[in-house]
PDB file of C-alpha atoms in Angstrom:
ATOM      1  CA  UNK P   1      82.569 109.148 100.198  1.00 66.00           C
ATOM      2  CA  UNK P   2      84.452 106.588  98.294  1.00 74.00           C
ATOM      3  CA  UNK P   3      87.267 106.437 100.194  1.00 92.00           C
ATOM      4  CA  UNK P   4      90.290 105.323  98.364  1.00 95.00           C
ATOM      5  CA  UNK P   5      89.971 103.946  94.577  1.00 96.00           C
ATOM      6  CA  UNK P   6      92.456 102.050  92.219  1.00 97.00           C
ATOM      7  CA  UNK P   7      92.291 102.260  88.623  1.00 96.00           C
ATOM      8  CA  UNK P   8      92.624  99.571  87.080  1.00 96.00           C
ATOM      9  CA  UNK P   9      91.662  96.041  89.523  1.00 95.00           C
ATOM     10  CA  UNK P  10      93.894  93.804  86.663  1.00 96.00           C
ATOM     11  CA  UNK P  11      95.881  94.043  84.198  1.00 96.00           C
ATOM     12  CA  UNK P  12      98.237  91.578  82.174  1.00 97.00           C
ATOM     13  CA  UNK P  13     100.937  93.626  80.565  1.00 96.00           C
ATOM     14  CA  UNK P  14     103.767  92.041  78.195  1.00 97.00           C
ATOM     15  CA  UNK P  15     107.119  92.744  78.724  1.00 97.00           C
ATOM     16  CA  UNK P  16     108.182  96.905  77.269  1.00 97.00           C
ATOM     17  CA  UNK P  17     104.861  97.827  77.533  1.00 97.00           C
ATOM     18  CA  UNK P  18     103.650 100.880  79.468  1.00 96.00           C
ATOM     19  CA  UNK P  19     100.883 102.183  81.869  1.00 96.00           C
ATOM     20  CA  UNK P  20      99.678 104.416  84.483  1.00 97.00           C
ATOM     21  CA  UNK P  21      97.945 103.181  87.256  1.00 97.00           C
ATOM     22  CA  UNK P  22      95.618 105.565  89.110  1.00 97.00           C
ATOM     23  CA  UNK P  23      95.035 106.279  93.042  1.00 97.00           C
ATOM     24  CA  UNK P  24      92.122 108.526  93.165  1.00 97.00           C
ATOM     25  CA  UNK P  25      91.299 109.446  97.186  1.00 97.00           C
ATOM     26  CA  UNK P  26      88.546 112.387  97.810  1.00 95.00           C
ATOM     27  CA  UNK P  27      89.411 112.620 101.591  1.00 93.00           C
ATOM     28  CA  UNK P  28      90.949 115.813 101.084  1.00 92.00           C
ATOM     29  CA  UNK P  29      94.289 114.340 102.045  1.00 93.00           C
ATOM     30  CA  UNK P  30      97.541 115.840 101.832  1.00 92.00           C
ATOM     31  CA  UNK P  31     100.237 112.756 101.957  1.00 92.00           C
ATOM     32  CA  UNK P  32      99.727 109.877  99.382  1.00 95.00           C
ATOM     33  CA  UNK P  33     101.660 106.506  98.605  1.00 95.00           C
ATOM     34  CA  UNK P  34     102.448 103.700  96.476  1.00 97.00           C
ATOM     35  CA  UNK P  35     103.275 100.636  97.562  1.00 97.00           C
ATOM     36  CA  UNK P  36     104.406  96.917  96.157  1.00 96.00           C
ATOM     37  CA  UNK P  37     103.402  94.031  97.906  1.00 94.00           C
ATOM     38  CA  UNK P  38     104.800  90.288  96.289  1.00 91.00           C
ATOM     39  CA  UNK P  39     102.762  87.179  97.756  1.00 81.00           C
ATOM     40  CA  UNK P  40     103.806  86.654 101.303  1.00 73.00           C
ATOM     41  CA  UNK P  41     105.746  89.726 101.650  1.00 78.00           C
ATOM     42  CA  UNK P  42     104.989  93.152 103.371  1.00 84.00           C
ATOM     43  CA  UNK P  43     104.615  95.915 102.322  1.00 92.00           C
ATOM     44  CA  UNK P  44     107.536  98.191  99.850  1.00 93.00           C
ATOM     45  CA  UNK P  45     107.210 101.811  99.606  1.00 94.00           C
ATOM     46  CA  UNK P  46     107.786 102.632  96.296  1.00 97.00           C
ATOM     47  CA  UNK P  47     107.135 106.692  95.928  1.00 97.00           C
ATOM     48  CA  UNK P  48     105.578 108.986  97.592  1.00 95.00           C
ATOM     49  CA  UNK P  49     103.853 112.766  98.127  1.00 94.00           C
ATOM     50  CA  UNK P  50     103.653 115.238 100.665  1.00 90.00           C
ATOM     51  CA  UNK P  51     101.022 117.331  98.766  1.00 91.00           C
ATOM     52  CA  UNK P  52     100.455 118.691  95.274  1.00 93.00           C
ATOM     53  CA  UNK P  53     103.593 118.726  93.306  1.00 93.00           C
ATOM     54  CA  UNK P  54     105.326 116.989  95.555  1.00 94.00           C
ATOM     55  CA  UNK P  55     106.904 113.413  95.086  1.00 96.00           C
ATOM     56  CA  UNK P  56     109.653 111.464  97.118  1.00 95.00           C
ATOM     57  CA  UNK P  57     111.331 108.215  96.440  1.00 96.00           C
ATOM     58  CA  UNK P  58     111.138 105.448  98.823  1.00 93.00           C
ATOM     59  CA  UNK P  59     112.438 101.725  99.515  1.00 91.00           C
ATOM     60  CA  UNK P  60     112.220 100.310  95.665  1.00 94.00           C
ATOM     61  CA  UNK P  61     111.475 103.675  93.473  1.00 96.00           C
ATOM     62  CA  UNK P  62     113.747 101.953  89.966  1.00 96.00           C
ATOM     63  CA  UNK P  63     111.507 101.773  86.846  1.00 96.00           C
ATOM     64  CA  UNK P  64     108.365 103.954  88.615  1.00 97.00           C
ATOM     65  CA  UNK P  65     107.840 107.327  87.770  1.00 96.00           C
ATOM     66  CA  UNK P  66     105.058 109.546  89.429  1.00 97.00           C
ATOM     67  CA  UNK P  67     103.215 112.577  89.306  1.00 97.00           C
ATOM     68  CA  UNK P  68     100.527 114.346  91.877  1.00 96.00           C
ATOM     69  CA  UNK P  69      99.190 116.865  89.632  1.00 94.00           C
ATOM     70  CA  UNK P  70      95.978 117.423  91.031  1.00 95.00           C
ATOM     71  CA  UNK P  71      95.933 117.126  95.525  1.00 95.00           C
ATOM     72  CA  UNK P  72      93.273 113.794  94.981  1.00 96.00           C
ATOM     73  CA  UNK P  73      95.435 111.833  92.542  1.00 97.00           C
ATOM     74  CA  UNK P  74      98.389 110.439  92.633  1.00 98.00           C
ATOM     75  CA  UNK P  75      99.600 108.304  89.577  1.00 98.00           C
ATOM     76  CA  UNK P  76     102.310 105.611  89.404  1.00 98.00           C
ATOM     77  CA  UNK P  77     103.539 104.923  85.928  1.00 97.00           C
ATOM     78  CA  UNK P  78     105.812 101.946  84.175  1.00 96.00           C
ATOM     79  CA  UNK P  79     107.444 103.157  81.601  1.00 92.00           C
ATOM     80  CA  UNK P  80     109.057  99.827  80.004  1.00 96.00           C
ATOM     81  CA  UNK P  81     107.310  97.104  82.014  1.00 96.00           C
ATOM     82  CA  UNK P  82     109.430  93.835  83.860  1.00 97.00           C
ATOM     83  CA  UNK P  83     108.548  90.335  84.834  1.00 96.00           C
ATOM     84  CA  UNK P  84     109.667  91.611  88.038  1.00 95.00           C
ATOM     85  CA  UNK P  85     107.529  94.327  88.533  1.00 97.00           C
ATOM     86  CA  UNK P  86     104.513  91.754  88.527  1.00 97.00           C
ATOM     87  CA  UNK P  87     103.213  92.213  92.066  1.00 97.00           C
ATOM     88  CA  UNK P  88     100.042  94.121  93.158  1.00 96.00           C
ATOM     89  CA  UNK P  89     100.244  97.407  94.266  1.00 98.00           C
ATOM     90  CA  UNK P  90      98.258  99.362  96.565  1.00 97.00           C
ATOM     91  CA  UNK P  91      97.863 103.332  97.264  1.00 97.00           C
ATOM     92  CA  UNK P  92      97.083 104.557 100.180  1.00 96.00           C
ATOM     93  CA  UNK P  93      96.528 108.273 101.583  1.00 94.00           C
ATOM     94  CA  UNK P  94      96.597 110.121 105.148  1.00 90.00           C
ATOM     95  CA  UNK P  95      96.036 113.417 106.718  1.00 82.00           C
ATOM     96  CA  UNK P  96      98.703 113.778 109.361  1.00 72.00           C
ATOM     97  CA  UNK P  97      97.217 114.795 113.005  1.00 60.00           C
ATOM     98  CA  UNK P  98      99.569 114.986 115.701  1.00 58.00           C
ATOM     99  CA  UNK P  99     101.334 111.890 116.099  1.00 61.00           C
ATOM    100  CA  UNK P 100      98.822 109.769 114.819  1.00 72.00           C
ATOM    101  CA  UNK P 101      98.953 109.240 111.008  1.00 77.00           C
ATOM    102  CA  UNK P 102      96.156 106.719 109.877  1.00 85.00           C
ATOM    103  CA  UNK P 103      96.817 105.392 106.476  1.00 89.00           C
ATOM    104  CA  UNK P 104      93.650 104.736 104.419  1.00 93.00           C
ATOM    105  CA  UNK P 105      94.395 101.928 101.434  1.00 96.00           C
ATOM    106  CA  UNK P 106      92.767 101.440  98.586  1.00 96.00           C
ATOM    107  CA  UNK P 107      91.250  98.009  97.290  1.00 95.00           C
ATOM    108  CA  UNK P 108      94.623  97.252  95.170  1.00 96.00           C
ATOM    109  CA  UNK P 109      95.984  96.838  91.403  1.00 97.00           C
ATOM    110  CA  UNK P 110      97.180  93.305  90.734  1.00 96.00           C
ATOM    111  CA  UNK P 111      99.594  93.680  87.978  1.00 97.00           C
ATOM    112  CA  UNK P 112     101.169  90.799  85.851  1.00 97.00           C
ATOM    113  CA  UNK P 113     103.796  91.163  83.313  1.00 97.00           C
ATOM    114  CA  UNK P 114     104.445  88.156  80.691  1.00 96.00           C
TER     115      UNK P 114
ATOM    116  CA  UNK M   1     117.086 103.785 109.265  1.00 67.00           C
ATOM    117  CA  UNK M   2     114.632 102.618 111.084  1.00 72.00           C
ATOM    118  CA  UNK M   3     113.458  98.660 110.898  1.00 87.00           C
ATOM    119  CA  UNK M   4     110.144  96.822 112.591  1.00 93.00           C
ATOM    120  CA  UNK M   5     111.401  93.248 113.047  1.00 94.00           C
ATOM    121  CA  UNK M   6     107.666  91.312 113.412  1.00 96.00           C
ATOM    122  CA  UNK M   7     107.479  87.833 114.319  1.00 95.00           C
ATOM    123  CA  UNK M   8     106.774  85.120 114.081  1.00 96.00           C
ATOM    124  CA  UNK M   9     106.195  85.600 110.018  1.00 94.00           C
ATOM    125  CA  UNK M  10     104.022  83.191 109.856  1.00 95.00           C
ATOM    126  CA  UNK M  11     101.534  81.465 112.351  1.00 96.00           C
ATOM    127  CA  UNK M  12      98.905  78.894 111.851  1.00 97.00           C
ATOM    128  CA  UNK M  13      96.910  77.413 114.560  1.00 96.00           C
ATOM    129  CA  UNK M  14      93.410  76.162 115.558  1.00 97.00           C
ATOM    130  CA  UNK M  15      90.043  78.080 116.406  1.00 97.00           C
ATOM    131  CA  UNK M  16      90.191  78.528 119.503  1.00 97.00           C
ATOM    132  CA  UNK M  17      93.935  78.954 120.607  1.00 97.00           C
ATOM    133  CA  UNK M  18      95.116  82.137 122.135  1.00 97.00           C
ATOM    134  CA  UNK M  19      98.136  83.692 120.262  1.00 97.00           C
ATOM    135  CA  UNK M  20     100.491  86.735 120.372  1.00 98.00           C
ATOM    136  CA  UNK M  21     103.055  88.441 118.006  1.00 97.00           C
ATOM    137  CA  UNK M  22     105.447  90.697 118.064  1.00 97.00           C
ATOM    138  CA  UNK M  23     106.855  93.613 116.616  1.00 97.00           C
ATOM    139  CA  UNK M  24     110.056  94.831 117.881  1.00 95.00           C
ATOM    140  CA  UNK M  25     112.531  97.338 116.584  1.00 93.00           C
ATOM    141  CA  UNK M  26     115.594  99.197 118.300  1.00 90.00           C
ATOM    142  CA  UNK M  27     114.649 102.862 117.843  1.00 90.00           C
ATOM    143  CA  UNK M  28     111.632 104.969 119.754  1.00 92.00           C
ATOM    144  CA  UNK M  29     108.574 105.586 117.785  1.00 90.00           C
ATOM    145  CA  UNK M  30     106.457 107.999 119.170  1.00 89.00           C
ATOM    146  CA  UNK M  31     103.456 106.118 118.185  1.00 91.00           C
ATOM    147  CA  UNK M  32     102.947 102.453 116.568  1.00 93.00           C
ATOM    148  CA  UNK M  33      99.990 101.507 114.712  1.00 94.00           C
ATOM    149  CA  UNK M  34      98.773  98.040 114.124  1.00 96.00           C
ATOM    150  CA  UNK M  35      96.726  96.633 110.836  1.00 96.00           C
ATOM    151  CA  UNK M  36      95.519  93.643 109.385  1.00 96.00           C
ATOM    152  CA  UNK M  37      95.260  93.266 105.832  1.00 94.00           C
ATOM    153  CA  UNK M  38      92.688  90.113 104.956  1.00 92.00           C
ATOM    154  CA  UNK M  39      93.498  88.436 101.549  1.00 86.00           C
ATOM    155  CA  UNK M  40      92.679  89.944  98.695  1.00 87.00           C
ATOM    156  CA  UNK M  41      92.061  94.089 100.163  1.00 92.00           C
ATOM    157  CA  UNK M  42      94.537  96.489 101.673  1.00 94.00           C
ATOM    158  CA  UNK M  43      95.388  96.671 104.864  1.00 95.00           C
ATOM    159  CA  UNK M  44      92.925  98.698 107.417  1.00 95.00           C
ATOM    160  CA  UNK M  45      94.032 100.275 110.927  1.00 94.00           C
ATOM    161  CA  UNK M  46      93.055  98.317 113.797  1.00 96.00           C
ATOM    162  CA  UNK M  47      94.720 100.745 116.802  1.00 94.00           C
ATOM    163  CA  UNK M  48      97.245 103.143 117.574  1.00 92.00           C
ATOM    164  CA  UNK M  49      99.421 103.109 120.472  1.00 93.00           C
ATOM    165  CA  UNK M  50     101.080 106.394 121.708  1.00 91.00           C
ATOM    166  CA  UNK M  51     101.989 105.966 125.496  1.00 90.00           C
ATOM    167  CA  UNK M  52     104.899 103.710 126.731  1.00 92.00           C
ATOM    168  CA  UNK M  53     103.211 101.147 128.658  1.00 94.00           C
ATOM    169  CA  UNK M  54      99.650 101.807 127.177  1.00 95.00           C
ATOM    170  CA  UNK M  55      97.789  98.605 126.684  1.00 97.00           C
ATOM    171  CA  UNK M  56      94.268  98.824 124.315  1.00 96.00           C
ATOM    172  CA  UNK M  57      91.879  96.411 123.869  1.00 96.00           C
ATOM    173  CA  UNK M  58      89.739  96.069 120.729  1.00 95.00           C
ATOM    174  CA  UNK M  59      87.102  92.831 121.654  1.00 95.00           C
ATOM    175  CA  UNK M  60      89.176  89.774 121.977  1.00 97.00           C
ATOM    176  CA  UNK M  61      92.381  91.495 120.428  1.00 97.00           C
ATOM    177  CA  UNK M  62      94.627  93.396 123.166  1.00 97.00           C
ATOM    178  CA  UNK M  63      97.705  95.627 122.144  1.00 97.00           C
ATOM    179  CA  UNK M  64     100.245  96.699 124.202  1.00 97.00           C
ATOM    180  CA  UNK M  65     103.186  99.790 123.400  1.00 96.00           C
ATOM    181  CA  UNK M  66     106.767  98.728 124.976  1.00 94.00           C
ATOM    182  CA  UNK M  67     107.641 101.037 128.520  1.00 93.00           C
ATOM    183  CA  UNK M  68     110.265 102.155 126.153  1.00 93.00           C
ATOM    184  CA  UNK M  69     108.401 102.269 123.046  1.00 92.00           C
ATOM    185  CA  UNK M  70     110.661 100.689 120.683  1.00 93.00           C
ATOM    186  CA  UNK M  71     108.172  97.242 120.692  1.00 94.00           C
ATOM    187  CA  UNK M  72     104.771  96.381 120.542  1.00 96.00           C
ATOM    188  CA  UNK M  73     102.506  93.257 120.870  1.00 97.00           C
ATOM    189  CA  UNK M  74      99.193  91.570 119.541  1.00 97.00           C
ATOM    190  CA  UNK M  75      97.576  89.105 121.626  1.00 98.00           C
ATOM    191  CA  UNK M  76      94.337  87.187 119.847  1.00 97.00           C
ATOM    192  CA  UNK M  77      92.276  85.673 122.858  1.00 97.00           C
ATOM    193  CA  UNK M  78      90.232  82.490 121.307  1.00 97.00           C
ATOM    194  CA  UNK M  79      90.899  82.866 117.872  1.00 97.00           C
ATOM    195  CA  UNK M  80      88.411  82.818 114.597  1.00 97.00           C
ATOM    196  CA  UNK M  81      89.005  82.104 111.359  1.00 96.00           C
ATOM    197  CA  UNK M  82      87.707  86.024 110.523  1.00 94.00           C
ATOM    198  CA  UNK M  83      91.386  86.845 112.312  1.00 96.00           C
ATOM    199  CA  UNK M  84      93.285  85.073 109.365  1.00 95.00           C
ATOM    200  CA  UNK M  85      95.225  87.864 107.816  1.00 94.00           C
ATOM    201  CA  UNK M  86      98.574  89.361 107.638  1.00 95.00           C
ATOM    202  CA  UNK M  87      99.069  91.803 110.706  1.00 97.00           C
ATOM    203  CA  UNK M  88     101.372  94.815 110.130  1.00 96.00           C
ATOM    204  CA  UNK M  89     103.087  96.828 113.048  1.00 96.00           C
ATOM    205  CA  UNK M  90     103.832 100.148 111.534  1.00 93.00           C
ATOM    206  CA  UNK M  91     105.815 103.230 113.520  1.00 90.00           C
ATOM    207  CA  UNK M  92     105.507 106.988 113.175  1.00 86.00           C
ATOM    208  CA  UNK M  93     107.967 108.621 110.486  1.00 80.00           C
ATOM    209  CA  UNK M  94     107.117 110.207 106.733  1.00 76.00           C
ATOM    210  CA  UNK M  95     106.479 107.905 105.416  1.00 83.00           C
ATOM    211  CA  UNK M  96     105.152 105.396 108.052  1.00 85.00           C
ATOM    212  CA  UNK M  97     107.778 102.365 108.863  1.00 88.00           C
ATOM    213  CA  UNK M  98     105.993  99.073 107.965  1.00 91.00           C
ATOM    214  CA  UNK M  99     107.579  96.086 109.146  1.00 93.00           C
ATOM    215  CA  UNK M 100     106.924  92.503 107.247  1.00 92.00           C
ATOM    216  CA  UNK M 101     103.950  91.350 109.127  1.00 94.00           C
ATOM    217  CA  UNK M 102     102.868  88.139 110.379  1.00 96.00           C
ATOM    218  CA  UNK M 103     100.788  86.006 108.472  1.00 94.00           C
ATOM    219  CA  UNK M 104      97.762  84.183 110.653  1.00 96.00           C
ATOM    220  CA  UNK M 105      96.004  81.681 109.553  1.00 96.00           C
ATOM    221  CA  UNK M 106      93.289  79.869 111.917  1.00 97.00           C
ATOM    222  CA  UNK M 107      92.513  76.563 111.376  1.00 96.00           C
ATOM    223  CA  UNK M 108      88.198  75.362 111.839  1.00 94.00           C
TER     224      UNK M 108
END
């Protein structure tokens, strides 16, 4: 049971550039996230999903675009990479019960864009 | 929209000290979660509160839910440097409401 896994751990991007960054969680859960944290901040919800198919914008969605194709992935994608979207990000997935709704994160994607 | 005001943002002090933050907010949750998130991981749920008035206790780290349950609290009794880390309050909702956490740093 690997929890909640990140694909890539780095990567250095240059400005206009692309890439998909992968959330992989085999929990069987039904709500997954993607988040931007910038050093010292919180967290920012970028996107989100309900369940397969689904997808929802949240706090800061501009310049992501995702899919949840399959219920255990959940992908976040840059189309035309920014300095300002260096930052790392983090997924993170939950199976609502009741009131309680424990987020489980994965290990993170540091992302830097030149 | 709801906000989760934390303070203080950011706390340093020396092994040792006793401490508490806050996270505070004007609307009722009907459950607030706390989690610490040490540098370099994501962050990882230390409790959830669901009760007004409820206090929990996880070894030298005691959490108490607002009567009202729009606030919450952290207290760190004799702090180590394993507590450094940025502690997020987070309240019920889809999606969860994070606030900005404070960030603890303790001192040898």
């Amino acid at each position: 049971n690997a929890g909640v896994t990140q694909t890539p751990k780095f990567r250095v991007l240059k400005t206009g550039q692309s890439m998909t960054l992968l959330c992989a969680q085999d929990m069987n859960h039904e709500y997954m996230y993607w988040y931007r944290q910038d050093p010292g901040m919180g967290l920012r919800l970028i996107h989100y999903s309900v369940g397969e198919g689904t997808t929802a914008k949240g706090e800061v969605p501009d310049g992501y675009n995702v899919s949840r194709l399959k219920k255990q992935n959940f992908l976040l994608g840059l189309e035309s990479a920014a300095p300002s979207q260096t930052s790392v990000y983090f997924c993170a997935s939950t199976q609502r019960r009741l009131k309680q709704e424990t987020q489980y994160f994965g290990p993170g994607t540091r992302l830097l864009v030149l | 929209t709801q906000l989760l005001e934390q303070s203080p943002q950011f706390l340093s002090i020396q092994e040792g000290e006793n401490l508490t933050v806050y996270c505070n907010s004007s609307s009722v949750f009907s459950s607030l979660q706390w989690y610490r998130q040490e540098p370099g991981e994501g962050p990882v749920l230390l409790v959830t509160v669901v009760t007004g008035g409820e206090v929990k206790k996880l070894k030298r780290l005691t959490f108490q839910f607002g009567d009202a349950r729009k606030d919450s609290s952290l207290h760190i009794t004799a702090a180590q440097t394993g507590d450094t880390g940025l502690y997020l309050c987070a309240g019920a909702g889809t999606p969860l409401v994070f606030g900005k956490g404070t960030r603890l740093s303790v001192i040898a």
